[in-house]
């Protein structure tokens, strides 16, 4: 059986008592790439998260986790081999990262320790993860505003965005406005 791979997916409006967005249980080789998790919820009295990783070697890359109704963006439990990089993990009213028993050794070494800068000059951890509001566009759900810290902050080793720049984080890449000459009509397709 092949490991699961999900690319450019949107996980929203899920409800669970454990992990409203994604639950990895000994997930060897699972890949989550350029996804957006937002608007997921559950009872805050539990050790509840948007993503829970219980063992295995899942890879989460160039993904946005932006939640308001969870305790943790990602909860790690015996997940020191998880590969979480070039992500934006932002939780209003909670913590971006949680570790079983409060032990950071349950997750990858140095994750969440803000000690470097990414290509945009934003403070990040050694895995290039940022912990900033992704700045979604209010009129186009889960698309990025032009000032979003997620623009051009994804994994530079993967296919570039259609505009020729480094991959944006999240399921939807930012499309810069087109210059319209006098007498022309602009059409934007999202």
Coordinates of C-alpha atoms in Angstrom, one line a residue:
X1 CA 0.0 0.0 0.0
X2 CA 1.4 3.4 -1.0
X3 CA 1.6 6.3 1.4
X4 CA -1.0 9.0 1.0
X5 CA -0.2 12.2 -0.8
X6 CA -2.3 15.3 -0.9
X7 CA -1.4 18.3 -3.0
X8 CA -3.2 21.7 -3.1
X9 CA -6.0 20.7 -0.9
X10 CA -8.3 22.8 1.3
X11 CA -9.3 21.4 4.7
X12 CA -12.0 23.6 6.3
X13 CA -15.1 23.4 8.5
X14 CA -14.2 20.0 10.0
X15 CA -15.1 19.1 13.6
X16 CA -13.4 16.5 15.7
X17 CA -12.6 15.8 19.3
X18 CA -9.0 14.9 18.3
X19 CA -7.6 16.4 15.1
X20 CA -10.1 18.4 13.1
X21 CA -7.9 18.8 10.0
X22 CA -5.5 15.8 9.7
X23 CA -4.5 12.9 12.0
X24 CA -1.4 10.9 11.2
X25 CA -1.0 7.7 13.1
X26 CA 2.3 6.0 12.3
X27 CA 2.0 7.6 8.8
X28 CA 5.2 6.4 7.0
X29 CA 5.9 8.5 4.0
X30 CA 2.6 10.6 3.9
X31 CA 3.0 13.9 2.0
X32 CA 0.9 17.0 2.5
X33 CA 2.0 19.7 0.1
X34 CA 0.7 23.2 -0.7
X35 CA -2.5 22.7 1.4
X36 CA -4.5 25.1 3.6
X37 CA -6.1 24.1 6.8
X38 CA -8.4 26.7 8.3
X39 CA -11.8 27.0 10.1
X40 CA -11.6 23.5 11.7
X41 CA -12.8 23.1 15.3
X42 CA -13.5 20.9 18.2
X43 CA -13.9 20.9 22.0
X44 CA -11.2 23.1 23.4
X45 CA -11.2 21.1 26.7
X46 CA -9.3 18.3 24.9
X47 CA -5.6 18.3 23.7
X48 CA -7.1 19.3 20.4
X49 CA -5.3 20.3 17.3
X50 CA -5.7 21.0 13.6
X51 CA -3.0 18.4 12.8
X52 CA -2.0 15.6 15.1
X53 CA 1.1 13.5 14.4
X54 CA 1.4 10.2 16.4
X55 CA 4.6 8.6 15.1
X56 CA 5.7 7.9 11.5
X57 CA 7.5 10.1 9.0
X58 CA 4.9 12.4 7.5
X59 CA 6.1 15.4 5.4
X60 CA 4.1 18.6 5.5
X61 CA 5.5 21.3 3.2
X62 CA 4.5 24.7 1.8
X63 CA 1.2 24.5 3.8
X64 CA -0.8 27.0 5.8
X65 CA -2.4 26.0 9.1
X66 CA -4.4 29.0 10.3
X67 CA -7.0 28.2 13.0
X68 CA -9.0 30.1 15.7
X69 CA -10.8 27.2 17.5
X70 CA -8.0 24.8 18.4
X71 CA -5.5 24.4 21.2
X72 CA -2.6 23.7 18.8
X73 CA -1.9 24.0 15.1
X74 CA 0.2 20.8 15.2
X75 CA 0.4 18.4 18.1
X76 CA 3.4 16.1 18.1
X77 CA 3.5 12.7 19.9
X78 CA 6.5 10.5 19.3
X79 CA 6.9 12.4 16.0
X80 CA 10.6 13.5 16.1
X81 CA 10.9 12.1 12.5
X82 CA 8.1 14.2 11.1
X83 CA 9.3 16.6 8.4
X84 CA 7.4 19.9 8.7
X85 CA 9.0 22.7 6.6
X86 CA 8.2 25.9 4.8
X87 CA 4.8 26.1 6.5
X88 CA 2.9 28.9 8.2
X89 CA 1.4 27.8 11.5
X90 CA -0.8 30.4 13.0
X91 CA -3.4 29.9 15.8
X92 CA -5.5 32.7 17.4
X93 CA -6.1 31.9 21.0
X94 CA -3.9 28.8 21.1
X95 CA -0.4 27.7 20.4
X96 CA 1.0 26.9 17.0
X97 CA 2.8 23.8 18.3
X98 CA 2.1 21.4 21.1
X99 CA 4.0 18.4 22.4
X100 CA 2.7 15.4 24.3
X101 CA 3.4 15.9 28.0
X102 CA 4.9 19.4 27.1
X103 CA 8.1 17.6 26.0
X104 CA 9.6 19.2 22.8
X105 CA 11.5 16.0 22.2
X106 CA 8.2 14.6 20.9
X107 CA 8.7 16.7 17.8
X108 CA 11.5 17.5 15.4
X109 CA 14.5 19.0 17.0
X110 CA 14.4 22.8 16.9
X111 CA 10.9 23.1 15.5
X112 CA 9.2 26.3 16.6
X113 CA 12.5 27.9 17.8
X114 CA 12.6 31.2 16.1
X115 CA 16.3 31.7 15.4
X116 CA 16.7 32.5 11.8
X117 CA 15.2 34.5 8.9
X118 CA 13.6 33.2 5.8
X119 CA 14.0 34.6 2.2
X120 CA 11.4 37.4 2.9
X121 CA 13.2 38.5 6.1
X122 CA 10.6 37.0 8.5
X123 CA 11.7 35.3 11.7
X124 CA 11.4 31.5 11.3
X125 CA 12.7 28.2 12.7
X126 CA 15.4 26.1 11.2
X127 CA 12.9 24.4 9.0
X128 CA 11.8 27.8 7.5
X129 CA 8.4 27.6 9.3
X130 CA 6.8 30.9 10.1
X131 CA 4.2 31.6 12.7
X132 CA 2.4 34.7 11.3
X133 CA -1.1 35.6 10.2
X134 CA -1.3 34.4 6.6
X135 CA -3.4 37.4 5.7
X136 CA -6.2 35.8 3.7
X137 CA -8.2 37.9 1.2
X138 CA -11.7 38.6 2.7
X139 CA -13.4 38.5 -0.6
X140 CA -11.8 35.3 -2.1
X141 CA -11.7 32.6 0.5
X142 CA -8.3 31.3 1.5
X143 CA -6.5 33.3 -1.2
X144 CA -3.6 35.5 -0.1
X145 CA -3.5 39.3 0.2
X146 CA -0.6 41.0 -1.6
X147 CA 1.1 41.7 1.8
X148 CA 0.9 38.0 3.0
X149 CA 4.1 36.6 4.6
X150 CA 3.2 33.3 2.7
X151 CA 4.0 34.8 -0.7
X152 CA 7.2 33.4 -2.1
X153 CA 8.0 31.7 1.3
X154 CA 7.3 28.1 0.3
X155 CA 9.9 25.4 -0.6
X156 CA 12.3 26.9 -3.2
X157 CA 13.2 23.3 -4.3
X158 CA 9.7 22.7 -5.8
X159 CA 8.0 23.9 -9.0
X160 CA 7.7 27.6 -9.1
X161 CA 4.3 29.4 -9.2
X162 CA 2.9 30.3 -12.6
X163 CA 4.2 33.9 -12.2
X164 CA 7.7 32.5 -12.1
X165 CA 8.4 33.1 -8.4
X166 CA 9.1 30.7 -5.5
X167 CA 6.1 28.7 -4.5
X168 CA 3.6 30.5 -2.2
X169 CA 2.5 28.6 0.9
X170 CA -1.1 27.2 0.9
X171 CA -3.5 25.7 -1.6
X172 CA -3.9 28.9 -3.7
X173 CA -0.9 30.9 -5.0
X174 CA -1.1 34.6 -5.1
X175 CA -1.9 36.1 -8.5
X176 CA -0.5 39.6 -8.8
X177 CA -2.8 42.0 -10.6
X178 CA -2.3 42.5 -14.3
X179 CA -1.4 45.8 -15.7
X180 CA -4.3 47.0 -17.8
X181 CA -3.6 49.5 -20.6
X182 CA -6.2 52.2 -21.3
X183 CA -9.0 50.7 -23.4
X184 CA -8.4 47.1 -22.3
X185 CA -10.6 45.0 -20.1
X186 CA -9.1 42.9 -17.2
X187 CA -10.5 39.5 -16.4
X188 CA -9.3 37.7 -13.2
X189 CA -9.9 34.0 -12.9
X190 CA -9.5 32.4 -9.5

